[in-house]
Amino acid sequence: MERVLVIGASGQIGTDLVLALRAKFGNDMVFASDIKDASREVMDGGPYLRLNAMDKEGIRKVVEQNHITQIYLLAALLSATGEQNPQLAWDLNMTSLSHVLDLSREGLFKKLFFPSSIAAFGPNTPKVMTPQYTIMEPSTVYGITKLAGERWVDYYAKRYNADIRSIRYPGLISWKAAPGGGTTDYAVQIFHDALKSGHHTCFLKEDATLPMMYMPDAIKATINLMDADRDALTVHSSYNIAGVSFSPAEIYEAIKKHVPKFTISYEPDFRQGIAESWPQSIDDSQANKDWGWKPDFGLDNMVEDMLTHLEKHFSVYK
Ligand code: NAD
């Protein structure tokens, strides 16, 4: 019987992941935690607690009291907010990971999920079909924390036989929660603007192609990797996974098919520089080989699904 703790559950991924984990393991088995309130659905649908990812003894207490077997560490400062406060990004992203790694080494729980990112790559990485193993050299503090995190995770797996699983998520697109300050946030805002104001001002250039993924695919990947047979896993740092790659101009055109009057303009800011340091597409063949990874969503079915859900969401909360 699995009992799960999600740390940083009130953010973009946690809002969807907690509900998926509760559907899988049972509502009472999944403890959502954060330093801020979560969505009503998350807070009312099962256990929710205030827990600071920097408080190692607080995490230990929650794990022991609730007989937790799996932890998903989602608390982090993301790429754009990390550049505004590099020291805080380093402190939060590394200290929280080091706490849960130490608790896993003590054998306090069985399995850890650590989310890495395409931000772990950098300007010297091959940009097209970026391989699983390649030059990394991230240029943002966020990317540096993700690469350092991957190295720690690999070290703990090999040295202490800890069961830690990790994915390099691309930019994630979802409708339930707002994104938390990343370079790909425009790809969520553009849907809100299409339905609300009819105009989107993009903070990236029109041809800034990046690897992206629709949230249902990201949740499927996370759960499938955590379920996979441990002996089948050959990557102990973090798996490349791919969804769909597109530029702002391409997603705009895909949305315009459904919202013909929608307009866009471009005012690139510091996030354009971050985008230019990242890959454009990802080779995820190792994830496919080891645990059968395959996305369900491409650009057109993702756009259709996002617009349908957001329209319903807006009509309920009007
Ligand atoms: P988010 O910013 O939306 O959510 C992070 C959550 O962590 C927030 O609810 C925040 O309140 C919480 N948090 C911050 N400090 C905390 C602390 N000290 N203790 C407890 N909670 C704290 O981020 P997200 O998009 O849900 O991302 C989750 C993870 O996935 C992060 O590690 C992120 O780097 C990674 N990731 C996300 C994306 C994406 O596109 N969303 C892409 C790649 C990787």
mmCIF file of C-alpha atoms and ligand atoms in Angstrom:
data_model
loop_
_atom_site.group_PDB
_atom_site.id
_atom_site.type_symbol
_atom_site.label_atom_id
_atom_site.label_comp_id
_atom_site.label_asym_id
_atom_site.label_seq_id
_atom_site.Cartn_x
_atom_site.Cartn_y
_atom_site.Cartn_z
ATOM 1 C CA MET A 1 0.000 0.000 0.000
ATOM 2 C CA GLU A 2 1.564 3.316 -1.099
ATOM 3 C CA ARG A 3 1.234 6.497 0.978
ATOM 4 C CA VAL A 4 2.355 9.587 -0.875
ATOM 5 C CA LEU A 5 3.652 13.030 0.125
ATOM 6 C CA VAL A 6 3.697 15.820 -2.479
ATOM 7 C CA ILE A 7 5.879 18.782 -1.433
ATOM 8 C CA GLY A 8 5.054 21.996 -3.336
ATOM 9 C CA ALA A 9 1.597 20.692 -4.231
ATOM 10 C CA SER A 10 -0.093 24.078 -4.806
ATOM 11 C CA GLY A 11 1.725 24.907 -8.045
ATOM 12 C CA GLN A 12 1.124 24.164 -11.709
ATOM 13 C CA ILE A 13 2.135 20.486 -11.631
ATOM 14 C CA GLY A 14 0.960 19.690 -8.094
ATOM 15 C CA THR A 15 -2.586 20.873 -8.809
ATOM 16 C CA ASP A 16 -2.959 18.164 -11.473
ATOM 17 C CA LEU A 17 -0.594 15.546 -10.038
ATOM 18 C CA VAL A 18 -2.241 15.353 -6.591
ATOM 19 C CA LEU A 19 -5.627 14.647 -8.178
ATOM 20 C CA ALA A 20 -4.147 11.962 -10.434
ATOM 21 C CA LEU A 21 -2.312 10.323 -7.518
ATOM 22 C CA ARG A 22 -5.470 10.391 -5.385
ATOM 23 C CA ALA A 23 -7.397 8.724 -8.215
ATOM 24 C CA LYS A 24 -4.715 6.026 -8.314
ATOM 25 C CA PHE A 25 -3.941 5.412 -4.638
ATOM 26 C CA GLY A 26 -7.092 6.684 -2.876
ATOM 27 C CA ASN A 27 -7.864 10.178 -1.541
ATOM 28 C CA ASP A 28 -6.629 9.532 2.004
ATOM 29 C CA MET A 29 -3.326 8.105 0.804
ATOM 30 C CA VAL A 30 -2.027 11.274 -0.857
ATOM 31 C CA PHE A 31 -0.841 14.134 1.386
ATOM 32 C CA ALA A 32 -0.604 17.455 -0.440
ATOM 33 C CA SER A 33 1.696 20.027 1.178
ATOM 34 C CA ASP A 34 2.935 23.533 0.444
ATOM 35 C CA ILE A 35 3.674 26.859 2.136
ATOM 36 C CA LYS A 36 0.603 28.371 0.458
ATOM 37 C CA ASP A 37 -3.001 27.264 -0.051
ATOM 38 C CA ALA A 38 -3.723 24.793 -2.844
ATOM 39 C CA SER A 39 -6.786 24.751 -5.114
ATOM 40 C CA ARG A 40 -10.134 23.957 -3.424
ATOM 41 C CA GLU A 41 -10.177 20.590 -5.218
ATOM 42 C CA VAL A 42 -6.789 19.654 -3.731
ATOM 43 C CA MET A 43 -7.479 21.037 -0.240
ATOM 44 C CA ASP A 44 -10.957 19.547 0.095
ATOM 45 C CA GLY A 45 -10.343 16.219 -1.647
ATOM 46 C CA GLY A 46 -7.858 14.695 0.802
ATOM 47 C CA PRO A 47 -5.189 15.534 3.380
ATOM 48 C CA TYR A 48 -3.464 18.910 2.956
ATOM 49 C CA LEU A 49 -0.746 20.293 5.236
ATOM 50 C CA ARG A 50 1.493 23.310 5.554
ATOM 51 C CA LEU A 51 5.050 22.092 5.119
ATOM 52 C CA ASN A 52 8.194 24.028 4.298
ATOM 53 C CA ALA A 53 10.522 22.140 1.956
ATOM 54 C CA MET A 54 13.479 23.767 3.778
ATOM 55 C CA ASP A 55 12.416 22.216 7.109
ATOM 56 C CA LYS A 56 14.060 18.792 7.191
ATOM 57 C CA GLU A 57 12.756 17.843 10.623
ATOM 58 C CA GLY A 58 9.241 18.984 9.640
ATOM 59 C CA ILE A 59 9.389 16.686 6.580
ATOM 60 C CA ARG A 60 10.727 13.829 8.733
ATOM 61 C CA LYS A 61 7.804 14.227 11.152
ATOM 62 C CA VAL A 62 5.183 14.187 8.389
ATOM 63 C CA VAL A 63 6.799 11.137 6.750
ATOM 64 C CA GLU A 64 7.031 9.213 10.024
ATOM 65 C CA GLN A 65 3.586 10.127 11.348
ATOM 66 C CA ASN A 66 1.841 9.231 8.099
ATOM 67 C CA HIS A 67 3.959 6.217 7.081
ATOM 68 C CA ILE A 68 4.845 7.840 3.763
ATOM 69 C CA THR A 69 6.347 5.519 1.136
ATOM 70 C CA GLN A 70 6.770 7.934 -1.817
ATOM 71 C CA ILE A 71 7.731 11.623 -1.998
ATOM 72 C CA TYR A 72 7.279 13.936 -4.993
ATOM 73 C CA LEU A 73 9.440 17.044 -4.486
ATOM 74 C CA LEU A 74 7.848 19.813 -6.568
ATOM 75 C CA ALA A 75 8.851 22.898 -4.535
ATOM 76 C CA ALA A 76 11.319 25.021 -6.508
ATOM 77 C CA LEU A 77 11.973 28.473 -7.902
ATOM 78 C CA LEU A 78 11.591 28.295 -11.703
ATOM 79 C CA SER A 79 13.707 29.704 -14.552
ATOM 80 C CA ALA A 80 12.433 33.289 -14.835
ATOM 81 C CA THR A 81 11.842 33.899 -11.105
ATOM 82 C CA GLY A 82 15.188 32.211 -10.384
ATOM 83 C CA GLU A 83 16.979 34.860 -12.472
ATOM 84 C CA GLN A 84 15.319 37.567 -10.311
ATOM 85 C CA ASN A 85 16.665 35.954 -7.146
ATOM 86 C CA PRO A 86 19.560 33.577 -7.914
ATOM 87 C CA GLN A 87 20.601 32.969 -4.289
ATOM 88 C CA LEU A 88 17.074 32.016 -3.235
ATOM 89 C CA ALA A 89 16.765 29.704 -6.283
ATOM 90 C CA TRP A 90 19.993 27.940 -5.319
ATOM 91 C CA ASP A 91 19.048 27.715 -1.623
ATOM 92 C CA LEU A 92 15.487 26.448 -2.127
ATOM 93 C CA ASN A 93 16.161 24.069 -5.021
ATOM 94 C CA MET A 94 19.286 22.490 -3.546
ATOM 95 C CA THR A 95 18.441 22.461 0.168
ATOM 96 C CA SER A 96 14.999 20.917 -0.327
ATOM 97 C CA LEU A 97 16.512 18.180 -2.503
ATOM 98 C CA SER A 98 19.334 17.532 -0.089
ATOM 99 C CA HIS A 99 16.813 17.109 2.770
ATOM 100 C CA VAL A 100 14.723 14.481 0.999
ATOM 101 C CA LEU A 101 17.821 12.698 -0.329
ATOM 102 C CA ASP A 102 19.164 12.409 3.206
ATOM 103 C CA LEU A 103 15.833 11.077 4.479
ATOM 104 C CA SER A 104 15.763 8.529 1.643
ATOM 105 C CA ARG A 105 19.315 7.400 2.543
ATOM 106 C CA GLU A 106 18.083 6.819 6.088
ATOM 107 C CA GLY A 107 15.489 4.459 4.585
ATOM 108 C CA LEU A 108 12.607 6.605 5.882
ATOM 109 C CA PHE A 109 10.579 6.110 2.685
ATOM 110 C CA LYS A 110 10.941 3.987 -0.464
ATOM 111 C CA LYS A 111 10.749 6.098 -3.610
ATOM 112 C CA LEU A 112 11.486 9.713 -4.560
ATOM 113 C CA PHE A 113 10.401 11.693 -7.627
ATOM 114 C CA PHE A 114 12.625 14.643 -8.572
ATOM 115 C CA PRO A 115 11.557 16.843 -11.496
ATOM 116 C CA SER A 116 14.392 18.091 -13.668
ATOM 117 C CA SER A 117 13.928 20.280 -16.718
ATOM 118 C CA ILE A 118 15.106 21.014 -20.255
ATOM 119 C CA ALA A 119 16.716 23.998 -18.477
ATOM 120 C CA ALA A 120 19.494 21.592 -17.411
ATOM 121 C CA PHE A 121 20.745 21.959 -21.017
ATOM 122 C CA GLY A 122 22.569 25.078 -22.198
ATOM 123 C CA PRO A 123 23.777 27.083 -25.186
ATOM 124 C CA ASN A 124 26.425 24.498 -26.162
ATOM 125 C CA THR A 125 23.931 21.615 -26.175
ATOM 126 C CA PRO A 126 22.860 20.374 -29.647
ATOM 127 C CA LYS A 127 19.484 22.073 -30.131
ATOM 128 C CA VAL A 128 17.637 19.664 -32.388
ATOM 129 C CA MET A 129 16.679 16.205 -31.073
ATOM 130 C CA THR A 130 18.852 16.832 -28.019
ATOM 131 C CA PRO A 131 20.263 13.445 -26.941
ATOM 132 C CA GLN A 132 19.854 11.873 -23.495
ATOM 133 C CA TYR A 133 23.610 12.169 -22.879
ATOM 134 C CA THR A 134 25.206 15.347 -24.246
ATOM 135 C CA ILE A 135 26.934 18.629 -23.351
ATOM 136 C CA MET A 136 24.862 20.297 -20.594
ATOM 137 C CA GLU A 137 26.419 23.606 -19.343
ATOM 138 C CA PRO A 138 23.181 25.400 -18.300
ATOM 139 C CA SER A 139 23.421 29.200 -18.182
ATOM 140 C CA THR A 140 20.579 30.011 -15.745
ATOM 141 C CA VAL A 141 20.723 29.480 -11.979
ATOM 142 C CA TYR A 142 17.590 27.352 -12.311
ATOM 143 C CA GLY A 143 19.304 25.130 -14.893
ATOM 144 C CA ILE A 144 22.394 24.888 -12.695
ATOM 145 C CA THR A 145 20.233 23.660 -9.784
ATOM 146 C CA LYS A 146 18.542 21.102 -12.040
ATOM 147 C CA LEU A 147 21.842 19.751 -13.377
ATOM 148 C CA ALA A 148 23.355 19.664 -9.873
ATOM 149 C CA GLY A 149 20.158 17.935 -8.693
ATOM 150 C CA GLU A 150 20.477 15.319 -11.449
ATOM 151 C CA ARG A 151 24.056 14.618 -10.396
ATOM 152 C CA TRP A 152 23.050 14.243 -6.720
ATOM 153 C CA VAL A 153 20.165 11.941 -7.635
ATOM 154 C CA ASP A 154 22.458 9.748 -9.746
ATOM 155 C CA TYR A 155 25.037 9.709 -6.925
ATOM 156 C CA TYR A 156 22.491 8.627 -4.297
ATOM 157 C CA ALA A 157 21.085 5.947 -6.600
ATOM 158 C CA LYS A 158 24.532 4.482 -7.271
ATOM 159 C CA ARG A 159 26.200 5.002 -3.898
ATOM 160 C CA TYR A 160 23.271 4.334 -1.537
ATOM 161 C CA ASN A 161 20.977 2.288 -3.787
ATOM 162 C CA ALA A 162 18.237 4.913 -3.290
ATOM 163 C CA ASP A 163 15.194 4.516 -5.578
ATOM 164 C CA ILE A 164 14.908 7.960 -7.175
ATOM 165 C CA ARG A 165 13.176 8.656 -10.469
ATOM 166 C CA SER A 166 13.402 11.805 -12.530
ATOM 167 C CA ILE A 167 12.161 13.416 -15.727
ATOM 168 C CA ARG A 168 13.465 16.443 -17.626
ATOM 169 C CA TYR A 169 10.078 18.103 -18.155
ATOM 170 C CA PRO A 170 9.715 20.415 -21.137
ATOM 171 C CA GLY A 171 7.545 23.565 -20.770
ATOM 172 C CA LEU A 172 4.168 22.453 -19.423
ATOM 173 C CA ILE A 173 0.780 23.654 -20.620
ATOM 174 C CA SER A 174 -2.266 23.278 -18.388
ATOM 175 C CA TRP A 175 -5.558 24.952 -17.565
ATOM 176 C CA LYS A 176 -6.153 24.116 -13.860
ATOM 177 C CA ALA A 177 -3.381 26.229 -12.305
ATOM 178 C CA ALA A 178 -1.316 29.177 -13.478
ATOM 179 C CA PRO A 179 2.348 28.527 -14.272
ATOM 180 C CA GLY A 180 4.887 29.526 -11.637
ATOM 181 C CA GLY A 181 7.382 31.858 -13.344
ATOM 182 C CA GLY A 182 9.054 29.904 -16.159
ATOM 183 C CA THR A 183 10.254 30.852 -19.645
ATOM 184 C CA THR A 184 7.456 28.868 -21.287
ATOM 185 C CA ASP A 185 4.613 30.529 -19.317
ATOM 186 C CA TYR A 186 3.534 32.437 -22.446
ATOM 187 C CA ALA A 187 2.189 29.168 -23.864
ATOM 188 C CA VAL A 188 -0.452 29.088 -21.110
ATOM 189 C CA GLN A 189 -1.175 32.844 -21.040
ATOM 190 C CA ILE A 190 -1.796 32.841 -24.809
ATOM 191 C CA PHE A 191 -4.900 30.640 -24.298
ATOM 192 C CA HIS A 192 -6.296 32.903 -21.565
ATOM 193 C CA ASP A 193 -5.740 35.966 -23.784
ATOM 194 C CA ALA A 194 -7.325 34.287 -26.817
ATOM 195 C CA LEU A 195 -10.529 33.710 -24.834
ATOM 196 C CA LYS A 196 -10.548 36.891 -22.730
ATOM 197 C CA SER A 197 -8.995 39.963 -24.383
ATOM 198 C CA GLY A 198 -8.484 38.615 -27.922
ATOM 199 C CA HIS A 199 -4.856 39.832 -28.003
ATOM 200 C CA HIS A 200 -1.620 38.309 -26.714
ATOM 201 C CA THR A 201 1.650 40.208 -26.244
ATOM 202 C CA CYS A 202 4.346 37.551 -26.322
ATOM 203 C CA PHE A 203 7.548 37.900 -24.266
ATOM 204 C CA LEU A 204 9.399 35.605 -26.695
ATOM 205 C CA LYS A 205 10.181 36.143 -30.395
ATOM 206 C CA GLU A 206 7.818 34.598 -32.925
ATOM 207 C CA ASP A 207 10.313 31.901 -33.976
ATOM 208 C CA ALA A 208 11.437 30.852 -30.463
ATOM 209 C CA THR A 209 10.772 27.119 -30.826
ATOM 210 C CA LEU A 210 10.859 25.190 -27.544
ATOM 211 C CA PRO A 211 9.984 21.677 -26.386
ATOM 212 C CA MET A 212 6.581 21.685 -24.669
ATOM 213 C CA MET A 213 4.112 19.180 -23.259
ATOM 214 C CA TYR A 214 0.428 19.120 -22.359
ATOM 215 C CA MET A 215 -0.129 18.421 -18.646
ATOM 216 C CA PRO A 216 -2.028 15.115 -19.101
ATOM 217 C CA ASP A 217 1.077 13.754 -20.879
ATOM 218 C CA ALA A 218 3.374 15.054 -18.107
ATOM 219 C CA ILE A 219 1.211 13.385 -15.446
ATOM 220 C CA LYS A 220 1.096 10.145 -17.434
ATOM 221 C CA ALA A 221 4.905 10.197 -17.789
ATOM 222 C CA THR A 222 5.408 10.837 -14.064
ATOM 223 C CA ILE A 223 3.089 8.049 -12.955
ATOM 224 C CA ASN A 224 4.385 5.567 -15.558
ATOM 225 C CA LEU A 225 7.998 6.222 -14.575
ATOM 226 C CA MET A 226 7.200 5.805 -10.866
ATOM 227 C CA ASP A 227 5.370 2.537 -11.672
ATOM 228 C CA ALA A 228 8.114 1.164 -13.939
ATOM 229 C CA ASP A 229 10.065 -1.922 -13.016
ATOM 230 C CA ARG A 230 13.223 -0.615 -11.337
ATOM 231 C CA ASP A 231 15.449 -3.117 -13.117
ATOM 232 C CA ALA A 232 14.329 -1.781 -16.495
ATOM 233 C CA LEU A 233 15.581 1.753 -15.731
ATOM 234 C CA THR A 234 18.997 2.563 -17.168
ATOM 235 C CA VAL A 235 19.040 6.339 -16.570
ATOM 236 C CA HIS A 236 19.517 7.273 -12.908
ATOM 237 C CA SER A 237 20.022 11.004 -13.452
ATOM 238 C CA SER A 238 16.905 12.165 -15.365
ATOM 239 C CA TYR A 239 15.043 10.956 -18.445
ATOM 240 C CA ASN A 240 14.554 13.080 -21.568
ATOM 241 C CA ILE A 241 10.888 13.110 -22.558
ATOM 242 C CA ALA A 242 9.331 14.885 -25.539
ATOM 243 C CA GLY A 243 5.796 16.078 -26.184
ATOM 244 C CA VAL A 244 5.421 18.670 -28.910
ATOM 245 C CA SER A 245 7.781 21.447 -30.107
ATOM 246 C CA PHE A 246 6.410 24.736 -31.412
ATOM 247 C CA SER A 247 7.171 28.459 -31.715
ATOM 248 C CA PRO A 248 4.891 31.297 -30.530
ATOM 249 C CA ALA A 249 3.886 31.896 -34.180
ATOM 250 C CA GLU A 250 2.894 28.240 -34.605
ATOM 251 C CA ILE A 251 0.766 28.009 -31.458
ATOM 252 C CA TYR A 252 -0.829 31.348 -32.362
ATOM 253 C CA GLU A 253 -1.853 29.969 -35.773
ATOM 254 C CA ALA A 254 -3.230 26.788 -34.155
ATOM 255 C CA ILE A 255 -5.356 28.837 -31.709
ATOM 256 C CA LYS A 256 -6.491 31.244 -34.443
ATOM 257 C CA LYS A 257 -8.165 28.339 -36.267
ATOM 258 C CA HIS A 258 -10.625 28.278 -33.322
ATOM 259 C CA VAL A 259 -10.583 32.014 -32.450
ATOM 260 C CA PRO A 260 -10.366 33.754 -35.857
ATOM 261 C CA LYS A 261 -10.191 37.332 -34.475
ATOM 262 C CA PHE A 262 -7.269 36.559 -32.157
ATOM 263 C CA THR A 263 -4.211 38.846 -32.635
ATOM 264 C CA ILE A 264 -0.613 38.684 -31.379
ATOM 265 C CA SER A 265 2.352 41.058 -31.011
ATOM 266 C CA TYR A 266 5.902 40.377 -29.847
ATOM 267 C CA GLU A 267 7.834 42.222 -27.129
ATOM 268 C CA PRO A 268 10.733 39.906 -26.248
ATOM 269 C CA ASP A 269 12.310 40.455 -22.808
ATOM 270 C CA PHE A 270 15.071 38.704 -20.794
ATOM 271 C CA ARG A 271 13.225 35.392 -21.170
ATOM 272 C CA GLN A 272 14.093 35.360 -24.897
ATOM 273 C CA GLY A 273 17.756 34.964 -23.892
ATOM 274 C CA ILE A 274 16.871 32.006 -21.671
ATOM 275 C CA ALA A 275 14.808 30.421 -24.471
ATOM 276 C CA GLU A 276 17.742 30.764 -26.875
ATOM 277 C CA SER A 277 19.939 28.747 -24.495
ATOM 278 C CA TRP A 278 17.545 25.765 -24.503
ATOM 279 C CA PRO A 279 16.923 22.916 -26.974
ATOM 280 C CA GLN A 280 14.217 23.100 -29.631
ATOM 281 C CA SER A 281 13.356 19.413 -29.635
ATOM 282 C CA ILE A 282 14.223 16.382 -27.514
ATOM 283 C CA ASP A 283 15.279 12.813 -28.302
ATOM 284 C CA ASP A 284 13.318 10.679 -25.833
ATOM 285 C CA SER A 285 14.116 7.268 -27.323
ATOM 286 C CA GLN A 286 15.708 6.005 -24.077
ATOM 287 C CA ALA A 287 12.507 6.711 -22.090
ATOM 288 C CA ASN A 288 10.537 4.969 -24.819
ATOM 289 C CA LYS A 289 12.828 1.937 -24.699
ATOM 290 C CA ASP A 290 13.083 1.657 -20.895
ATOM 291 C CA TRP A 291 9.511 2.335 -19.779
ATOM 292 C CA GLY A 292 7.435 2.716 -22.932
ATOM 293 C CA TRP A 293 7.117 6.531 -22.938
ATOM 294 C CA LYS A 294 4.944 7.949 -25.741
ATOM 295 C CA PRO A 295 2.951 11.234 -25.665
ATOM 296 C CA ASP A 296 -0.758 11.374 -26.550
ATOM 297 C CA PHE A 297 -0.925 15.062 -27.479
ATOM 298 C CA GLY A 298 0.387 16.996 -30.479
ATOM 299 C CA LEU A 299 -0.223 20.693 -31.179
ATOM 300 C CA ASP A 300 -3.735 20.483 -32.648
ATOM 301 C CA ASN A 301 -5.383 18.100 -30.157
ATOM 302 C CA MET A 302 -3.704 19.956 -27.259
ATOM 303 C CA VAL A 303 -5.028 23.333 -28.473
ATOM 304 C CA GLU A 304 -8.527 21.925 -28.899
ATOM 305 C CA ASP A 305 -8.532 20.328 -25.451
ATOM 306 C CA MET A 306 -7.100 23.447 -23.730
ATOM 307 C CA LEU A 307 -9.692 25.744 -25.317
ATOM 308 C CA THR A 308 -12.565 23.395 -24.432
ATOM 309 C CA HIS A 309 -11.516 23.131 -20.779
ATOM 310 C CA LEU A 310 -10.699 26.834 -20.372
ATOM 311 C CA GLU A 311 -14.004 27.918 -21.917
ATOM 312 C CA LYS A 312 -15.875 25.715 -19.424
ATOM 313 C CA HIS A 313 -13.669 26.919 -16.567
ATOM 314 C CA PHE A 314 -14.286 30.596 -17.420
ATOM 315 C CA SER A 315 -18.050 30.093 -17.734
ATOM 316 C CA VAL A 316 -18.163 28.474 -14.264
ATOM 317 C CA TYR A 317 -16.061 31.235 -12.637
ATOM 318 C CA LYS A 318 -17.599 34.189 -14.555
HETATM 319 P P1 NAD B 1 5.201 26.105 -9.377
HETATM 320 O O1 NAD B 1 6.071 27.290 -9.188
HETATM 321 O O2 NAD B 1 3.919 26.261 -10.088
HETATM 322 O O3 NAD B 1 4.930 25.408 -7.967
HETATM 323 C C1 NAD B 1 5.911 25.253 -6.997
HETATM 324 C C2 NAD B 1 5.223 25.195 -5.656
HETATM 325 O O4 NAD B 1 6.250 25.107 -4.659
HETATM 326 C C3 NAD B 1 4.404 26.456 -5.326
HETATM 327 O O5 NAD B 1 3.090 26.088 -4.977
HETATM 328 C C4 NAD B 1 5.128 27.073 -4.146
HETATM 329 O O6 NAD B 1 4.260 27.676 -3.180
HETATM 330 C C5 NAD B 1 5.815 25.852 -3.544
HETATM 331 N N1 NAD B 1 6.949 26.240 -2.707
HETATM 332 C C6 NAD B 1 7.846 27.230 -2.887
HETATM 333 N N2 NAD B 1 8.688 27.279 -1.855
HETATM 334 C C7 NAD B 1 8.335 26.288 -1.011
HETATM 335 C C8 NAD B 1 8.830 25.816 0.229
HETATM 336 N N3 NAD B 1 9.878 26.412 0.825
HETATM 337 N N4 NAD B 1 8.217 24.775 0.807
HETATM 338 C C9 NAD B 1 7.141 24.174 0.228
HETATM 339 N N5 NAD B 1 6.623 24.579 -0.937
HETATM 340 C C10 NAD B 1 7.216 25.619 -1.553
HETATM 341 O O7 NAD B 1 6.107 24.986 -10.114
HETATM 342 P P2 NAD B 1 5.613 23.781 -11.014
HETATM 343 O O8 NAD B 1 5.486 24.273 -12.394
HETATM 344 O O9 NAD B 1 4.485 23.074 -10.366
HETATM 345 O O10 NAD B 1 6.936 22.883 -10.987
HETATM 346 C C11 NAD B 1 7.120 21.820 -10.082
HETATM 347 C C12 NAD B 1 8.496 21.240 -10.346
HETATM 348 O O11 NAD B 1 8.609 20.832 -11.717
HETATM 349 C C13 NAD B 1 9.648 22.215 -10.113
HETATM 350 O O12 NAD B 1 10.759 21.538 -9.590
HETATM 351 C C14 NAD B 1 9.973 22.699 -11.497
HETATM 352 O O13 NAD B 1 11.315 23.085 -11.586
HETATM 353 C C15 NAD B 1 9.716 21.465 -12.338
HETATM 354 N N6 NAD B 1 9.429 21.793 -13.738
HETATM 355 C C16 NAD B 1 8.307 22.473 -14.098
HETATM 356 C C17 NAD B 1 8.084 22.783 -15.444
HETATM 357 C C18 NAD B 1 6.850 23.523 -15.880
HETATM 358 O O14 NAD B 1 6.747 23.870 -17.073
HETATM 359 N N7 NAD B 1 5.890 23.776 -15.004
HETATM 360 C C19 NAD B 1 9.018 22.397 -16.421
HETATM 361 C C20 NAD B 1 10.169 21.730 -16.014
HETATM 362 C C21 NAD B 1 10.351 21.400 -14.673
#
